[in-house]
């Protein structure tokens, strides 16, 4: 696709540990990983729409609403994919018929959606998840937010969702 991100090699490391252990080792945490989920959809019909399902599921599991989220970070495979996810979340028909909701999820405020899309930094295989998490954690710190929602589509109709909470200063 003409608007797809460049495929690049990547590598990443992310330390995930209990707060007391991090502090004992002299690390300053950026965020808590509050909740995560995985979803899978029919790859023939809904290959790249997994983030719409993961968004709804992760908010339910975390006991949060979309209004609680300060930073939204969706992995963008290509421009059309993120637009399809945003449209699916706003579609009453899609949310009722495919997600089992009584109404549309609604609009995500674009000013809360990370603007450094993957089309710009590329799609570093082996580093995408840590890149998304780091970008969201840094935005929570710099924008004085509390919660971030991250979601990414993956091969075969899969998707991941997670909630980060900014570590108190």
PDB file of C-alpha atoms in Angstrom:
ATOM      1  CA  UNK A   1       0.000   0.000   0.000  1.00  0.00           C
ATOM      2  CA  UNK A   2       1.267   3.457  -0.862  1.00  0.00           C
ATOM      3  CA  UNK A   3       0.556   4.762   2.628  1.00  0.00           C
ATOM      4  CA  UNK A   4       1.912   1.801   4.585  1.00  0.00           C
ATOM      5  CA  UNK A   5       4.750   2.141   7.006  1.00  0.00           C
ATOM      6  CA  UNK A   6       8.261   1.137   6.086  1.00  0.00           C
ATOM      7  CA  UNK A   7       9.186  -2.335   7.331  1.00  0.00           C
ATOM      8  CA  UNK A   8      12.378  -2.158   9.349  1.00  0.00           C
ATOM      9  CA  UNK A   9      14.360  -4.417  11.603  1.00  0.00           C
ATOM     10  CA  UNK A  10      13.952  -3.627  15.259  1.00  0.00           C
ATOM     11  CA  UNK A  11      14.858  -4.817  18.680  1.00  0.00           C
ATOM     12  CA  UNK A  12      13.596  -3.761  22.052  1.00  0.00           C
ATOM     13  CA  UNK A  13      13.753  -4.446  25.735  1.00  0.00           C
ATOM     14  CA  UNK A  14      11.290  -3.469  28.401  1.00  0.00           C
ATOM     15  CA  UNK A  15      11.686  -4.093  32.101  1.00  0.00           C
ATOM     16  CA  UNK A  16       8.452  -5.166  33.752  1.00  0.00           C
ATOM     17  CA  UNK A  17       8.653  -5.845  37.463  1.00  0.00           C
ATOM     18  CA  UNK A  18       7.024  -5.171  40.800  1.00  0.00           C
ATOM     19  CA  UNK A  19       7.277  -1.587  41.993  1.00  0.00           C
ATOM     20  CA  UNK A  20       9.235  -2.477  45.153  1.00  0.00           C
ATOM     21  CA  UNK A  21      11.822  -4.381  43.102  1.00  0.00           C
ATOM     22  CA  UNK A  22      12.245  -1.528  40.618  1.00  0.00           C
ATOM     23  CA  UNK A  23      12.773   0.975  43.429  1.00  0.00           C
ATOM     24  CA  UNK A  24      15.191  -1.360  45.235  1.00  0.00           C
ATOM     25  CA  UNK A  25      17.253  -1.587  42.039  1.00  0.00           C
ATOM     26  CA  UNK A  26      17.279   2.201  41.664  1.00  0.00           C
ATOM     27  CA  UNK A  27      14.903   2.371  38.690  1.00  0.00           C
ATOM     28  CA  UNK A  28      12.253   5.078  38.376  1.00  0.00           C
ATOM     29  CA  UNK A  29       9.111   3.544  36.856  1.00  0.00           C
ATOM     30  CA  UNK A  30       7.252   5.428  34.140  1.00  0.00           C
ATOM     31  CA  UNK A  31       3.923   3.611  34.313  1.00  0.00           C
ATOM     32  CA  UNK A  32       1.998   0.722  35.765  1.00  0.00           C
ATOM     33  CA  UNK A  33       0.717  -1.960  33.405  1.00  0.00           C
ATOM     34  CA  UNK A  34      -2.813  -2.087  34.815  1.00  0.00           C
ATOM     35  CA  UNK A  35      -4.534  -4.506  32.450  1.00  0.00           C
ATOM     36  CA  UNK A  36      -4.049  -6.320  29.155  1.00  0.00           C
ATOM     37  CA  UNK A  37      -6.062  -8.537  26.847  1.00  0.00           C
ATOM     38  CA  UNK A  38      -5.848 -10.431  23.582  1.00  0.00           C
ATOM     39  CA  UNK A  39      -8.629 -10.847  21.039  1.00  0.00           C
ATOM     40  CA  UNK A  40      -8.992 -12.754  17.778  1.00  0.00           C
ATOM     41  CA  UNK A  41     -11.363 -12.219  14.875  1.00  0.00           C
ATOM     42  CA  UNK A  42     -12.092 -13.925  11.587  1.00  0.00           C
ATOM     43  CA  UNK A  43      -9.108 -12.886   9.453  1.00  0.00           C
ATOM     44  CA  UNK A  44     -11.127 -13.138   6.249  1.00  0.00           C
ATOM     45  CA  UNK A  45     -13.758 -10.612   7.268  1.00  0.00           C
ATOM     46  CA  UNK A  46     -12.082  -8.504   9.957  1.00  0.00           C
ATOM     47  CA  UNK A  47      -8.338  -8.926   9.549  1.00  0.00           C
ATOM     48  CA  UNK A  48      -7.217  -5.518  10.849  1.00  0.00           C
ATOM     49  CA  UNK A  49     -10.204  -4.517  13.000  1.00  0.00           C
ATOM     50  CA  UNK A  50      -8.960  -6.283  16.152  1.00  0.00           C
ATOM     51  CA  UNK A  51      -8.116  -3.002  17.934  1.00  0.00           C
ATOM     52  CA  UNK A  52     -11.810  -2.041  17.903  1.00  0.00           C
ATOM     53  CA  UNK A  53     -12.630  -5.242  19.820  1.00  0.00           C
ATOM     54  CA  UNK A  54      -9.628  -4.947  22.135  1.00  0.00           C
ATOM     55  CA  UNK A  55     -10.515  -1.329  22.972  1.00  0.00           C
ATOM     56  CA  UNK A  56     -13.958  -2.264  24.225  1.00  0.00           C
ATOM     57  CA  UNK A  57     -12.732  -5.375  26.065  1.00  0.00           C
ATOM     58  CA  UNK A  58      -9.795  -3.731  27.841  1.00  0.00           C
ATOM     59  CA  UNK A  59     -11.901  -0.836  29.117  1.00  0.00           C
ATOM     60  CA  UNK A  60     -14.476  -3.291  30.492  1.00  0.00           C
ATOM     61  CA  UNK A  61     -11.790  -5.390  32.186  1.00  0.00           C
ATOM     62  CA  UNK A  62     -10.156  -2.303  33.713  1.00  0.00           C
ATOM     63  CA  UNK A  63     -13.465  -0.833  34.896  1.00  0.00           C
ATOM     64  CA  UNK A  64     -12.808   2.349  32.917  1.00  0.00           C
ATOM     65  CA  UNK A  65     -14.693   4.322  30.279  1.00  0.00           C
ATOM     66  CA  UNK A  66     -13.375   6.089  27.212  1.00  0.00           C
ATOM     67  CA  UNK A  67     -13.670   9.360  29.140  1.00  0.00           C
ATOM     68  CA  UNK A  68     -11.036   8.100  31.624  1.00  0.00           C
ATOM     69  CA  UNK A  69      -8.414   7.760  28.887  1.00  0.00           C
ATOM     70  CA  UNK A  70      -5.951  10.626  28.413  1.00  0.00           C
ATOM     71  CA  UNK A  71      -3.744   9.015  25.757  1.00  0.00           C
ATOM     72  CA  UNK A  72      -4.871   6.720  22.944  1.00  0.00           C
ATOM     73  CA  UNK A  73      -2.228   4.752  21.065  1.00  0.00           C
ATOM     74  CA  UNK A  74      -3.234   2.502  18.184  1.00  0.00           C
ATOM     75  CA  UNK A  75      -0.701   0.663  16.087  1.00  0.00           C
ATOM     76  CA  UNK A  76      -1.277   1.811  12.546  1.00  0.00           C
ATOM     77  CA  UNK A  77      -0.479  -0.813   9.950  1.00  0.00           C
ATOM     78  CA  UNK A  78      -1.346   1.764   7.307  1.00  0.00           C
ATOM     79  CA  UNK A  79      -3.513   4.883   7.177  1.00  0.00           C
ATOM     80  CA  UNK A  80      -6.655   3.104   5.971  1.00  0.00           C
ATOM     81  CA  UNK A  81      -6.455   0.587   8.806  1.00  0.00           C
ATOM     82  CA  UNK A  82      -6.576   3.158  11.619  1.00  0.00           C
ATOM     83  CA  UNK A  83      -9.451   4.936   9.853  1.00  0.00           C
ATOM     84  CA  UNK A  84     -11.339   1.616   9.635  1.00  0.00           C
ATOM     85  CA  UNK A  85     -10.863   1.021  13.378  1.00  0.00           C
ATOM     86  CA  UNK A  86     -12.008   4.538  14.281  1.00  0.00           C
ATOM     87  CA  UNK A  87     -15.032   4.210  11.970  1.00  0.00           C
ATOM     88  CA  UNK A  88     -15.924   0.786  13.395  1.00  0.00           C
ATOM     89  CA  UNK A  89     -15.943   2.220  16.928  1.00  0.00           C
ATOM     90  CA  UNK A  90     -18.284   5.008  15.800  1.00  0.00           C
ATOM     91  CA  UNK A  91     -20.623   2.716  13.873  1.00  0.00           C
ATOM     92  CA  UNK A  92     -23.783   1.747  15.731  1.00  0.00           C
ATOM     93  CA  UNK A  93     -24.371  -1.075  13.239  1.00  0.00           C
ATOM     94  CA  UNK A  94     -20.862  -2.531  13.639  1.00  0.00           C
ATOM     95  CA  UNK A  95     -20.912  -2.252  17.428  1.00  0.00           C
ATOM     96  CA  UNK A  96     -24.348  -3.891  17.681  1.00  0.00           C
ATOM     97  CA  UNK A  97     -23.924  -6.608  15.050  1.00  0.00           C
ATOM     98  CA  UNK A  98     -20.306  -7.603  15.606  1.00  0.00           C
ATOM     99  CA  UNK A  99     -19.339  -6.454  19.086  1.00  0.00           C
ATOM    100  CA  UNK A 100     -22.626  -7.188  20.862  1.00  0.00           C
ATOM    101  CA  UNK A 101     -22.921  -3.662  22.228  1.00  0.00           C
ATOM    102  CA  UNK A 102     -26.237  -1.877  22.632  1.00  0.00           C
ATOM    103  CA  UNK A 103     -24.844   1.269  20.995  1.00  0.00           C
ATOM    104  CA  UNK A 104     -21.801   2.624  19.207  1.00  0.00           C
ATOM    105  CA  UNK A 105     -18.624   2.905  21.263  1.00  0.00           C
ATOM    106  CA  UNK A 106     -18.309   6.486  20.069  1.00  0.00           C
ATOM    107  CA  UNK A 107     -15.690   8.874  18.868  1.00  0.00           C
ATOM    108  CA  UNK A 108     -12.150   8.949  20.204  1.00  0.00           C
ATOM    109  CA  UNK A 109     -10.985  12.563  20.572  1.00  0.00           C
ATOM    110  CA  UNK A 110      -8.300  12.994  17.908  1.00  0.00           C
ATOM    111  CA  UNK A 111      -6.322  15.363  20.141  1.00  0.00           C
ATOM    112  CA  UNK A 112      -5.778  12.417  22.520  1.00  0.00           C
ATOM    113  CA  UNK A 113      -4.665  10.064  19.756  1.00  0.00           C
ATOM    114  CA  UNK A 114      -0.894   9.848  19.414  1.00  0.00           C
ATOM    115  CA  UNK A 115       0.177  11.892  16.428  1.00  0.00           C
ATOM    116  CA  UNK A 116       3.534  10.166  15.891  1.00  0.00           C
ATOM    117  CA  UNK A 117       1.927   7.418  13.847  1.00  0.00           C
ATOM    118  CA  UNK A 118       3.848   4.327  12.775  1.00  0.00           C
ATOM    119  CA  UNK A 119       3.878   5.630   9.202  1.00  0.00           C
ATOM    120  CA  UNK A 120       6.439   8.166  10.351  1.00  0.00           C
ATOM    121  CA  UNK A 121       8.827   6.100  12.536  1.00  0.00           C
ATOM    122  CA  UNK A 122       8.309   2.914  10.543  1.00  0.00           C
ATOM    123  CA  UNK A 123       7.210  -0.526  11.643  1.00  0.00           C
ATOM    124  CA  UNK A 124      10.197  -1.999  13.482  1.00  0.00           C
ATOM    125  CA  UNK A 125       9.613  -5.736  13.703  1.00  0.00           C
ATOM    126  CA  UNK A 126      10.626  -6.827  17.184  1.00  0.00           C
ATOM    127  CA  UNK A 127      10.109  -3.392  18.722  1.00  0.00           C
ATOM    128  CA  UNK A 128       6.555  -2.296  17.930  1.00  0.00           C
ATOM    129  CA  UNK A 129       5.014  -3.156  21.318  1.00  0.00           C
ATOM    130  CA  UNK A 130       7.740  -1.493  23.354  1.00  0.00           C
ATOM    131  CA  UNK A 131       7.666   1.531  21.040  1.00  0.00           C
ATOM    132  CA  UNK A 132       3.907   1.914  21.536  1.00  0.00           C
ATOM    133  CA  UNK A 133       4.213   1.475  25.309  1.00  0.00           C
ATOM    134  CA  UNK A 134       7.109   3.918  25.638  1.00  0.00           C
ATOM    135  CA  UNK A 135       5.385   6.557  23.509  1.00  0.00           C
ATOM    136  CA  UNK A 136       2.220   6.286  25.604  1.00  0.00           C
ATOM    137  CA  UNK A 137       4.077   6.324  28.952  1.00  0.00           C
ATOM    138  CA  UNK A 138       6.085   9.372  27.896  1.00  0.00           C
ATOM    139  CA  UNK A 139       2.946  11.181  26.766  1.00  0.00           C
ATOM    140  CA  UNK A 140       1.264  10.477  30.120  1.00  0.00           C
ATOM    141  CA  UNK A 141       4.239  12.084  31.862  1.00  0.00           C
ATOM    142  CA  UNK A 142       4.585  15.093  29.552  1.00  0.00           C
ATOM    143  CA  UNK A 143       0.837  15.782  29.308  1.00  0.00           C
ATOM    144  CA  UNK A 144       0.056  15.082  32.977  1.00  0.00           C
ATOM    145  CA  UNK A 145      -2.376  12.299  32.101  1.00  0.00           C
ATOM    146  CA  UNK A 146      -3.356   9.301  34.214  1.00  0.00           C
ATOM    147  CA  UNK A 147      -4.446   6.498  31.844  1.00  0.00           C
ATOM    148  CA  UNK A 148      -3.389   5.388  28.357  1.00  0.00           C
ATOM    149  CA  UNK A 149      -5.083   2.791  26.185  1.00  0.00           C
ATOM    150  CA  UNK A 150      -2.932   0.948  23.658  1.00  0.00           C
ATOM    151  CA  UNK A 151      -4.077  -1.460  20.997  1.00  0.00           C
ATOM    152  CA  UNK A 152      -2.382  -3.144  18.081  1.00  0.00           C
ATOM    153  CA  UNK A 153      -3.538  -5.479  15.353  1.00  0.00           C
ATOM    154  CA  UNK A 154      -1.469  -8.543  14.584  1.00  0.00           C
ATOM    155  CA  UNK A 155      -1.278 -11.262  11.975  1.00  0.00           C
ATOM    156  CA  UNK A 156      -4.201 -13.612  11.510  1.00  0.00           C
ATOM    157  CA  UNK A 157      -6.923 -11.335  12.906  1.00  0.00           C
ATOM    158  CA  UNK A 158      -5.410 -10.973  16.372  1.00  0.00           C
ATOM    159  CA  UNK A 159      -5.062  -7.847  18.503  1.00  0.00           C
ATOM    160  CA  UNK A 160      -3.758  -6.800  21.886  1.00  0.00           C
ATOM    161  CA  UNK A 161      -5.037  -4.144  24.249  1.00  0.00           C
ATOM    162  CA  UNK A 162      -3.493  -2.680  27.364  1.00  0.00           C
ATOM    163  CA  UNK A 163      -4.058   0.013  29.941  1.00  0.00           C
ATOM    164  CA  UNK A 164      -1.145   1.977  31.357  1.00  0.00           C
ATOM    165  CA  UNK A 165      -1.385   4.213  34.393  1.00  0.00           C
ATOM    166  CA  UNK A 166       1.211   6.931  34.891  1.00  0.00           C
ATOM    167  CA  UNK A 167       3.555   6.340  37.796  1.00  0.00           C
ATOM    168  CA  UNK A 168       3.138   9.100  40.393  1.00  0.00           C
ATOM    169  CA  UNK A 169       6.023  11.576  40.425  1.00  0.00           C
TER     170      UNK A 169
END
